Each structure stands twice: as structure tokens, then as C-alpha cells.
Amino acid sequence: MTGIPPLADYAARDTASRGRRYPEPPPNYRSEYQRDRDRIIHSTAFRRLMYKTQVFVYDEGDLYRTRLTHSLEVAQIARSVAVALGLNEPLTEAIALAHDLGHTPFGHAGQNALHQAMRDYGGFEHNLQSLRVVDELEEKYAEFPGLNLTFESREGILKHCSRENARQLGELGQRFIDGRQPGLEAQLANIADEIAYNNHDVDDGLRAGLISVNRLMETELFHEHCTAVKQRYPALTPRRLIHETVRRMINQLIGDLIEQSRANIAAAAPNSIETVRLLPGPLIGFSSMVGARSRELARFLRTRLYQHQQVRHANRKAARVVRTLFEIHFGDTAPLPETFLRAARQAETQQGKAGRARIVADYIAGMTDRYALREYRRLTGDTDTTPGLTGVA
Ligand code: MG
């Protein structure tokens, strides 16, 4: 037996898994979800996250979050809560580590630009792309395409999905049509994402000088903890004041999430992951007071940081890079790397222009920030778009 901690009845477990798309013998020394997590860590898409923007372009400074460190922070938060709630920790970790695998270069600016470019060909959703990465695009195993993850990991990775896309996803898409829930590990990874980015964006935004402590005092969550820290430690350096405040904010959010989720679980008393899936609403969530504080902070970041003039300026440049790369490769697939070129030809034979567009989108979505910039400069000769973009949200 391996040292897997005891699980609550409502947790995901190997014996109740809906399985993998391509059946495989069970792992010898790991659980099914440990195997999923390990496959994600060994994937190429995971390593690419190191050079993809979270909010700030990777070479703006060495200390800003990248999509890789963001994903690690999400996993850390999610795992702490999973253990406290008796959920399946390796599954929670797998979902958290994989949740952004399909993200384009340049954060949301890149995603929006690619969605625009793809509007006549089914659009582009980074969530759906994360699923495509683990289901199709990773080339790792002799026996199957992608990583062949369990249903539960894939269910967690697919956070949102339009009804139209859901209809094409079979069993995995069904919950978006029926208005059902994913397992609790998936619900948790989703909220851990929110906790991680709200808090680290405060830290990164302050570091970049795009938001200030004074402004942040407008939000209840920051105000309460920053005031308490200042009172108790009046001589603290600004760096330590910020860290101590953010640490306490995260603590409050996590503590509240655990307590409220415990109460929700106790009230609904689900006895298996299947009963969790049939419930009308999620069970993992904040109390209404803390939920409101979290949303207030998110609103603050939206208006003060993500829509900051400097960030928007950078976004326009990033969008231009992504749009141009799409136009060039969609217009002429010849410069595509060999595997994409072959895939584009095959997809075009089967699905026409939309097929070709999808493969070009796969290629661009897989680019790191610096690869995209290098390709853009090489193909256009435009040197105006320097790497020092200053922030992309
Ligand atoms: Mg994320």
C-alpha cells in the first residue's frame, strides 16, 4: 500500500474514477491522480508556462509571477485546503498545475486577440485549449495522443465552456448542458486560482508601481490587514509590510473557504463524488462576507491594474503581435514547423479553412512570450515591439 491519506466519502477516489479515454492498467506505486499530476509536470506545455505572462511580460523583471509560478501558487493553496477538507490532494494538485496549460502568450491580451482572429472558425477559449493540450497536443506516449488523463482531471481543467462547445465534448461537456457540478477537487482548484491571482497581483502591481498602498486601502480586505500590521509593527519596512499584509489576506481567504465549505458539505452531506455532481450548486466557496471582500479586491485590480494605461498600451502591442502572427501563418502555412504544417494540411482536408485555422491557433497558443516576439520581429522586421512591454493583463 502507498501512503495515501484517508479520504472523505465525497472525495474523488481511484475506485470511483470514470477512467481514461484510452484504458490503461492501474499504476503500481501511485494512485491514478498521482500519475496524472506526474504526467502534467513532465509535459512540454508545463515547462512553457515559465516564459508566459501572468500580468507582466516575463522579462520585465525577474521577480514577477509567470504562469508557472502562478500555477505553483494555485497548487499550494489548493492542496492546503484539500487536505483540510479530506479531498483528494494529488487530483487537486493535478488540476491546479494544468489549469493554465492552454494559455496563449501575453496573458489575457493574447487570448483575446487569438479569439478575435478565430472568430469565424469557432473562436479560441484558453480553458478549452488546456483540455486540448492534455487530450491531443502533447506528444509523449507511444500508445495514445496527449497525456490520457483521468476524467476527473479533465473535468477540473475544463472550468467553463460555451454550450455549443460543450455539445461536442460528450460526457465531459454534459454538465454545462445539464447545469451540474464538477467534483469538489475541481471546485476547489477554481477558487484557489482566484485567491492566488488576486493576492499575487496585489504584490506584483505594487512592485511595478502601477498601484499604491494608499489606493489599496480603498478595499476592505487590504485595509483591515494592512491597518492591523501597521499598528502592531509600526517600524516595518514597506516590503515586509506588504508581504505581511498579503499573507494575512490569503490566510483569511483560505480559513474562510475551509470553514464555509465544511458547513456546506455538512449541510448537503454528499456520500460520493457522483452525488456531488448531481447537486444544484457548488459546495466549495466563501462565506458571503468574505466572498464580497474577494470580489471587491478583484474589481479594484480590474480597474486600477489590468486597465491601467501602461498595461493597456502593452496589451495593444501584444494583441498586434498575436494577430499578425495568426494572419501570416493562416495566409501561408509554409513557414510553420514541420509537425504543425502536416497537421494543418490534414485538418484542412477534413474541415476546410476552420481546420487550418485551428492548427495555426494551436501553434500560436503554444508560443512563449519571447518566442512570439522573436517570430514576430523575424517575420515582419518590426522592431518597435520591444520585449519591455510593461505589463500585460
Ligand atoms: Mg490561473
Short mmCIF file of C-alpha atoms and ligand atoms in Angstrom, two decimals:
data_model
loop_
_atom_site.label_atom_id
_atom_site.label_comp_id
_atom_site.label_asym_id
_atom_site.label_seq_id
_atom_site.Cartn_x
_atom_site.Cartn_y
_atom_site.Cartn_z
CA MET A 1 0.00 0.00 0.00
CA THR A 2 1.13 3.53 -0.67
CA GLY A 3 0.89 6.28 1.90
CA ILE A 4 -2.26 7.90 0.58
CA PRO A 5 -4.09 9.80 3.35
CA PRO A 6 -7.64 8.75 4.18
CA LEU A 7 -10.23 10.42 2.02
CA ALA A 8 -13.70 11.70 2.84
CA ASP A 9 -16.61 9.84 1.21
CA TYR A 10 -17.26 12.80 -1.10
CA ALA A 11 -13.65 12.93 -2.38
CA ALA A 12 -12.54 11.60 -5.74
CA ARG A 13 -11.01 8.15 -5.47
CA ASP A 14 -9.40 5.72 -7.89
CA THR A 15 -12.13 3.15 -7.46
CA ALA A 16 -14.88 5.63 -8.40
CA SER A 17 -13.00 7.23 -11.31
CA ARG A 18 -14.77 7.48 -14.63
CA GLY A 19 -11.47 6.41 -16.12
CA ARG A 20 -9.23 7.41 -19.00
CA ARG A 21 -10.11 7.83 -22.67
CA TYR A 22 -7.66 5.07 -23.56
CA PRO A 23 -7.83 2.36 -20.88
CA GLU A 24 -4.52 1.64 -19.13
CA PRO A 25 -3.52 -0.81 -16.40
CA PRO A 26 -3.56 0.81 -12.95
CA PRO A 27 -0.24 2.29 -11.76
CA ASN A 28 1.84 0.12 -9.43
CA TYR A 29 3.20 2.56 -6.88
CA ARG A 30 0.99 5.61 -7.30
CA SER A 31 -2.66 6.48 -7.34
CA GLU A 32 -4.34 7.32 -10.66
CA TYR A 33 -4.31 11.02 -9.77
CA GLN A 34 -0.66 11.00 -8.73
CA ARG A 35 0.02 9.62 -12.18
CA ASP A 36 -1.99 12.45 -13.75
CA ARG A 37 -0.05 15.04 -11.76
CA ASP A 38 3.28 13.48 -12.74
CA ARG A 39 2.34 13.45 -16.42
CA ILE A 40 1.45 17.13 -16.25
CA ILE A 41 4.77 18.05 -14.62
CA HIS A 42 6.67 16.15 -17.33
CA SER A 43 4.72 17.79 -20.17
CA THR A 44 6.22 20.31 -22.58
CA ALA A 45 3.29 22.67 -22.11
CA PHE A 46 4.04 22.84 -18.39
CA ARG A 47 7.63 23.97 -18.98
CA ARG A 48 6.43 26.63 -21.40
CA LEU A 49 4.47 28.28 -18.57
CA MET A 50 7.81 29.53 -17.29
CA TYR A 51 8.02 32.02 -20.14
CA LYS A 52 4.39 33.02 -20.37
CA THR A 53 2.92 36.20 -18.97
CA GLN A 54 0.69 36.22 -15.94
CA VAL A 55 0.26 40.01 -15.81
CA PHE A 56 3.78 41.23 -16.54
CA VAL A 57 5.81 40.09 -19.52
CA TYR A 58 8.46 37.66 -18.38
CA ASP A 59 11.49 39.86 -18.97
CA GLU A 60 10.08 42.95 -17.29
CA GLY A 61 11.77 41.86 -14.10
CA ASP A 62 12.88 38.60 -12.59
CA LEU A 63 10.54 38.72 -9.61
CA TYR A 64 7.12 38.96 -11.22
CA ARG A 65 4.87 35.94 -11.40
CA THR A 66 4.92 33.96 -14.56
CA ARG A 67 2.24 31.46 -15.45
CA LEU A 68 4.45 28.76 -14.00
CA THR A 69 4.89 30.34 -10.57
CA HIS A 70 1.21 31.31 -10.63
CA SER A 71 0.26 27.68 -11.23
CA LEU A 72 2.53 26.56 -8.37
CA GLU A 73 0.90 29.07 -6.03
CA VAL A 74 -2.55 27.87 -7.08
CA ALA A 75 -1.48 24.28 -6.41
CA GLN A 76 -0.06 25.16 -3.00
CA ILE A 77 -3.24 26.92 -1.88
CA ALA A 78 -5.48 24.22 -3.30
CA ARG A 79 -3.50 21.42 -1.64
CA SER A 80 -3.69 23.04 1.80
CA VAL A 81 -7.45 23.31 1.55
CA ALA A 82 -7.82 19.83 0.03
CA VAL A 83 -6.09 18.20 2.99
CA ALA A 84 -8.18 20.19 5.47
CA LEU A 85 -11.40 19.06 3.75
CA GLY A 86 -10.42 15.41 3.24
CA LEU A 87 -10.33 15.83 -0.54
CA ASN A 88 -8.04 14.05 -2.96
CA GLU A 89 -4.82 16.07 -2.76
CA PRO A 90 -3.00 14.71 -5.84
CA LEU A 91 -6.08 15.28 -8.01
CA THR A 92 -6.44 18.83 -6.69
CA GLU A 93 -2.77 19.42 -7.41
CA ALA A 94 -3.03 17.95 -10.91
CA ILE A 95 -5.93 20.23 -11.82
CA ALA A 96 -4.20 23.30 -10.38
CA LEU A 97 -0.94 22.62 -12.23
CA ALA A 98 -2.75 22.02 -15.51
CA HIS A 99 -5.38 24.75 -15.34
CA ASP A 100 -3.46 27.28 -17.47
CA LEU A 101 -1.65 24.91 -19.86
CA GLY A 102 -3.64 26.24 -22.82
CA HIS A 103 -2.93 29.89 -22.17
CA THR A 104 -1.57 31.95 -25.06
CA PRO A 105 1.49 34.17 -24.74
CA PHE A 106 0.82 37.65 -23.26
CA GLY A 107 -1.95 36.69 -20.85
CA HIS A 108 -5.49 37.79 -21.49
CA ALA A 109 -4.47 40.25 -24.20
CA GLY A 110 -3.06 37.34 -26.18
CA GLN A 111 -6.11 35.19 -25.53
CA ASN A 112 -8.50 37.95 -26.66
CA ALA A 113 -6.51 38.65 -29.80
CA LEU A 114 -6.44 34.97 -30.75
CA HIS A 115 -10.17 34.65 -30.04
CA GLN A 116 -10.79 37.62 -32.35
CA ALA A 117 -8.62 36.15 -35.08
CA MET A 118 -10.50 32.84 -34.75
CA ARG A 119 -13.99 34.34 -34.65
CA ASP A 120 -15.07 32.84 -37.96
CA TYR A 121 -13.54 29.47 -37.12
CA GLY A 122 -15.01 28.56 -33.74
CA GLY A 123 -13.14 31.10 -31.57
CA PHE A 124 -10.46 30.41 -29.00
CA GLU A 125 -11.02 29.67 -25.29
CA HIS A 126 -7.92 29.08 -23.18
CA ASN A 127 -9.84 26.67 -20.95
CA LEU A 128 -10.79 24.52 -23.83
CA GLN A 129 -7.25 24.80 -25.14
CA SER A 130 -5.87 23.48 -21.81
CA LEU A 131 -8.04 20.42 -22.37
CA ARG A 132 -6.86 20.16 -25.98
CA VAL A 133 -3.25 20.24 -24.77
CA VAL A 134 -3.73 17.31 -22.38
CA ASP A 135 -6.07 15.39 -24.72
CA GLU A 136 -4.43 15.91 -28.10
CA LEU A 137 -1.41 18.15 -28.42
CA GLU A 138 1.18 16.71 -26.06
CA GLU A 139 3.29 14.13 -27.88
CA LYS A 140 4.67 11.95 -25.12
CA TYR A 141 3.36 8.43 -25.22
CA ALA A 142 3.55 5.61 -27.71
CA GLU A 143 0.06 4.30 -27.06
CA PHE A 144 -2.10 7.42 -27.16
CA PRO A 145 -2.17 11.11 -28.09
CA GLY A 146 -1.94 13.69 -25.29
CA LEU A 147 -1.48 12.72 -21.65
CA ASN A 148 -4.54 10.46 -21.38
CA LEU A 149 -5.57 11.91 -18.00
CA THR A 150 -8.47 10.65 -15.89
CA PHE A 151 -11.96 12.02 -16.42
CA GLU A 152 -11.71 13.82 -13.05
CA SER A 153 -8.58 15.77 -14.01
CA ARG A 154 -10.08 16.70 -17.38
CA GLU A 155 -13.34 17.69 -15.72
CA GLY A 156 -11.39 20.04 -13.44
CA ILE A 157 -9.34 21.56 -16.25
CA LEU A 158 -12.50 22.46 -18.18
CA LYS A 159 -13.73 25.21 -15.86
CA HIS A 160 -16.02 26.99 -18.27
CA CYS A 161 -17.33 26.10 -21.65
CA SER A 162 -19.91 27.51 -24.05
CA ARG A 163 -22.95 25.28 -24.61
CA GLU A 164 -22.02 24.95 -28.23
CA ASN A 165 -18.57 23.63 -27.41
CA ALA A 166 -19.97 21.51 -24.58
CA ARG A 167 -22.15 19.62 -27.05
CA GLN A 168 -19.04 18.49 -28.90
CA LEU A 169 -17.33 17.20 -25.76
CA GLY A 170 -19.65 14.30 -24.97
CA GLU A 171 -19.62 13.10 -21.35
CA LEU A 172 -17.19 15.82 -20.29
CA GLY A 173 -19.34 18.65 -21.66
CA GLN A 174 -22.61 17.27 -20.34
CA ARG A 175 -22.53 19.17 -17.04
CA PHE A 176 -22.57 22.53 -18.81
CA ILE A 177 -25.72 21.48 -20.62
CA ASP A 178 -27.39 19.99 -17.51
CA GLY A 179 -26.21 22.71 -15.12
CA ARG A 180 -24.41 20.17 -12.90
CA GLN A 181 -21.27 20.44 -10.78
CA PRO A 182 -17.78 19.04 -11.15
CA GLY A 183 -16.17 17.16 -8.22
CA LEU A 184 -15.07 19.13 -5.16
CA GLU A 185 -11.39 18.99 -6.16
CA ALA A 186 -12.28 20.84 -9.37
CA GLN A 187 -14.41 23.37 -7.50
CA LEU A 188 -11.51 23.95 -5.14
CA ALA A 189 -8.83 24.41 -7.81
CA ASN A 190 -11.03 27.04 -9.43
CA ILE A 191 -11.30 29.14 -6.26
CA ALA A 192 -7.62 28.61 -5.40
CA ASP A 193 -6.85 30.20 -8.78
CA GLU A 194 -8.85 33.27 -7.75
CA ILE A 195 -7.16 33.51 -4.33
CA ALA A 196 -3.72 33.15 -5.89
CA TYR A 197 -4.05 35.74 -8.64
CA ASN A 198 -5.89 38.36 -6.60
CA ASN A 199 -3.18 38.29 -3.96
CA HIS A 200 -0.10 37.94 -6.11
CA ASP A 201 -1.34 40.63 -8.45
CA VAL A 202 -1.51 43.00 -5.47
CA ASP A 203 2.13 42.15 -4.77
CA ASP A 204 3.23 42.42 -8.41
CA GLY A 205 1.17 45.57 -9.03
CA LEU A 206 2.81 47.28 -6.04
CA ARG A 207 6.24 46.10 -7.14
CA ALA A 208 5.65 47.60 -10.59
CA GLY A 209 4.43 50.86 -9.06
CA LEU A 210 1.16 50.68 -11.01
CA ILE A 211 -0.96 50.59 -7.84
CA SER A 212 -0.21 52.03 -4.40
CA VAL A 213 -0.78 51.02 -0.78
CA ASN A 214 -2.92 54.16 -0.34
CA ARG A 215 -5.20 53.18 -3.18
CA LEU A 216 -5.42 49.59 -1.96
CA MET A 217 -6.67 50.92 1.36
CA GLU A 218 -9.97 51.54 -0.51
CA THR A 219 -10.58 47.79 -0.38
CA GLU A 220 -11.83 46.27 2.87
CA LEU A 221 -9.68 43.18 2.71
CA PHE A 222 -6.39 45.07 2.30
CA HIS A 223 -7.46 47.85 4.65
CA GLU A 224 -8.22 45.59 7.59
CA HIS A 225 -5.00 43.61 7.43
CA CYS A 226 -2.66 46.46 6.50
CA THR A 227 -4.01 48.57 9.36
CA ALA A 228 -3.56 45.72 11.84
CA VAL A 229 0.02 45.09 10.67
CA LYS A 230 0.91 48.79 10.87
CA GLN A 231 -0.47 49.05 14.37
CA ARG A 232 1.37 46.02 15.63
CA TYR A 233 4.65 46.69 13.77
CA PRO A 234 4.91 50.48 13.26
CA ALA A 235 8.56 50.38 12.09
CA LEU A 236 8.19 47.71 9.42
CA THR A 237 9.89 48.28 6.04
CA PRO A 238 7.46 48.75 3.09
CA ARG A 239 8.38 45.35 1.57
CA ARG A 240 7.68 43.49 4.80
CA LEU A 241 4.51 45.48 5.42
CA ILE A 242 3.17 44.41 2.02
CA HIS A 243 4.15 40.77 2.44
CA GLU A 244 2.76 40.52 5.95
CA THR A 245 -0.49 42.12 4.76
CA VAL A 246 -0.86 39.85 1.74
CA ARG A 247 0.00 36.81 3.85
CA ARG A 248 -2.81 37.69 6.26
CA MET A 249 -5.22 38.32 3.40
CA ILE A 250 -4.51 34.86 1.97
CA ASN A 251 -4.89 33.35 5.44
CA GLN A 252 -8.29 34.92 5.92
CA LEU A 253 -9.49 33.78 2.50
CA ILE A 254 -8.26 30.22 3.00
CA GLY A 255 -9.59 29.96 6.56
CA ASP A 256 -12.98 31.23 5.49
CA LEU A 257 -13.03 28.95 2.46
CA ILE A 258 -12.35 25.90 4.64
CA GLU A 259 -14.95 26.80 7.29
CA GLN A 260 -17.71 27.74 4.85
CA SER A 261 -17.06 24.74 2.60
CA ARG A 262 -17.13 22.42 5.63
CA ALA A 263 -20.51 23.84 6.60
CA ASN A 264 -21.81 23.49 3.02
CA ILE A 265 -20.59 19.91 2.85
CA ALA A 266 -22.14 19.08 6.22
CA ALA A 267 -25.48 20.52 5.11
CA ALA A 268 -25.58 18.72 1.76
CA ALA A 269 -24.00 15.53 3.19
CA PRO A 270 -22.89 14.05 -0.17
CA ASN A 271 -21.63 10.48 0.18
CA SER A 272 -19.75 10.19 -3.12
CA ILE A 273 -18.33 12.28 -5.95
CA GLU A 274 -21.34 11.24 -8.02
CA THR A 275 -23.75 12.81 -5.51
CA VAL A 276 -21.60 15.98 -5.50
CA ARG A 277 -22.01 16.14 -9.28
CA LEU A 278 -25.79 15.95 -9.04
CA LEU A 279 -26.14 18.87 -6.61
CA PRO A 280 -27.69 22.09 -7.90
CA GLY A 281 -24.75 24.29 -6.82
CA PRO A 282 -21.08 24.16 -5.78
CA LEU A 283 -20.13 23.35 -2.17
CA ILE A 284 -16.67 24.90 -2.15
CA GLY A 285 -16.99 28.61 -1.56
CA PHE A 286 -16.50 31.64 0.69
CA SER A 287 -18.96 32.99 3.24
CA SER A 288 -20.96 35.88 1.83
CA MET A 289 -18.90 38.45 3.77
CA VAL A 290 -15.52 37.20 2.63
CA GLY A 291 -16.82 36.47 -0.87
CA ALA A 292 -17.84 40.12 -1.15
CA ARG A 293 -14.38 41.22 0.01
CA SER A 294 -12.70 38.99 -2.52
CA ARG A 295 -14.89 40.35 -5.32
CA GLU A 296 -14.19 43.91 -4.21
CA LEU A 297 -10.46 43.28 -4.44
CA ALA A 298 -10.90 41.69 -7.88
CA ARG A 299 -12.84 44.77 -9.05
CA PHE A 300 -10.11 47.03 -7.72
CA LEU A 301 -7.46 45.11 -9.66
CA ARG A 302 -9.57 45.17 -12.81
CA THR A 303 -9.96 48.94 -12.86
CA ARG A 304 -6.68 50.01 -11.25
CA LEU A 305 -4.22 47.42 -12.54
CA TYR A 306 -5.48 45.43 -15.53
CA GLN A 307 -6.92 48.58 -17.11
CA HIS A 308 -4.00 50.79 -16.15
CA GLN A 309 -2.94 52.93 -19.09
CA GLN A 310 0.52 51.35 -19.20
CA VAL A 311 -0.94 47.87 -19.14
CA ARG A 312 -3.41 48.73 -21.88
CA HIS A 313 -0.63 50.14 -24.00
CA ALA A 314 1.29 46.89 -23.59
CA ASN A 315 -1.87 44.92 -24.36
CA ARG A 316 -2.29 46.68 -27.68
CA LYS A 317 1.25 45.74 -28.67
CA ALA A 318 0.75 42.16 -27.55
CA ALA A 319 -2.51 41.93 -29.47
CA ARG A 320 -0.75 43.18 -32.58
CA VAL A 321 1.92 40.51 -32.24
CA VAL A 322 -0.64 37.71 -31.87
CA ARG A 323 -2.96 38.99 -34.61
CA THR A 324 -0.09 39.44 -37.06
CA LEU A 325 1.37 36.01 -36.33
CA PHE A 326 -2.04 34.48 -36.94
CA GLU A 327 -2.57 36.35 -40.22
CA ILE A 328 0.86 35.41 -41.53
CA HIS A 329 0.59 31.71 -40.76
CA PHE A 330 -3.05 31.39 -41.73
CA GLY A 331 -2.32 33.10 -45.06
CA ASP A 332 0.68 30.89 -45.77
CA THR A 333 1.30 27.77 -43.71
CA ALA A 334 4.67 27.06 -45.35
CA PRO A 335 6.76 28.67 -42.54
CA LEU A 336 5.04 26.51 -39.86
CA PRO A 337 7.22 23.94 -38.11
CA GLU A 338 7.01 20.50 -39.73
CA THR A 339 4.54 18.85 -37.32
CA PHE A 340 2.13 21.80 -37.45
CA LEU A 341 2.41 22.00 -41.22
CA ARG A 342 1.45 18.36 -41.56
CA ALA A 343 -1.39 18.76 -39.05
CA ALA A 344 -2.65 21.89 -40.85
CA ARG A 345 -2.76 20.09 -44.21
CA GLN A 346 -4.59 17.16 -42.74
CA ALA A 347 -7.08 19.32 -40.82
CA GLU A 348 -7.75 21.40 -43.91
CA THR A 349 -8.56 18.31 -45.95
CA GLN A 350 -11.04 17.21 -43.28
CA GLN A 351 -12.57 20.50 -42.12
CA GLY A 352 -11.55 23.14 -44.66
CA LYS A 353 -10.32 26.57 -43.59
CA ALA A 354 -11.55 26.14 -40.00
CA GLY A 355 -9.30 23.09 -39.67
CA ARG A 356 -6.29 25.03 -40.87
CA ALA A 357 -7.15 27.94 -38.54
CA ARG A 358 -7.32 25.62 -35.53
CA ILE A 359 -3.82 24.27 -36.10
CA VAL A 360 -2.43 27.78 -36.56
CA ALA A 361 -4.14 28.72 -33.26
CA ASP A 362 -2.56 25.67 -31.59
CA TYR A 363 0.84 26.80 -32.81
CA ILE A 364 0.41 30.38 -31.60
CA ALA A 365 -1.18 29.42 -28.28
CA GLY A 366 1.81 27.19 -27.58
CA MET A 367 4.30 30.03 -28.04
CA THR A 368 6.08 31.58 -25.08
CA ASP A 369 6.16 35.39 -24.89
CA ARG A 370 9.72 35.61 -26.08
CA TYR A 371 9.27 33.08 -28.89
CA ALA A 372 6.25 35.03 -30.13
CA LEU A 373 8.17 38.30 -30.06
CA ARG A 374 11.16 36.77 -31.82
CA GLU A 375 9.00 35.26 -34.55
CA TYR A 376 7.06 38.48 -34.94
CA ARG A 377 10.24 40.52 -35.39
CA ARG A 378 11.78 37.98 -37.72
CA LEU A 379 8.71 37.77 -39.96
CA THR A 380 7.78 41.47 -40.04
CA GLY A 381 11.04 43.32 -39.41
CA ASP A 382 9.06 45.45 -36.92
CA THR A 383 11.41 46.23 -34.04
CA ASP A 384 9.08 48.70 -32.36
CA THR A 385 7.56 45.93 -30.27
CA THR A 386 10.36 45.53 -27.78
CA PRO A 387 10.18 42.92 -25.04
CA GLY A 388 9.92 45.63 -22.38
CA LEU A 389 6.18 45.83 -22.77
CA THR A 390 5.42 46.77 -19.16
CA GLY A 391 2.59 44.62 -18.08
CA VAL A 392 0.01 42.61 -19.91
CA ALA A 393 -3.20 41.57 -18.20
MG MG B 1 -4.91 30.82 -13.48
#
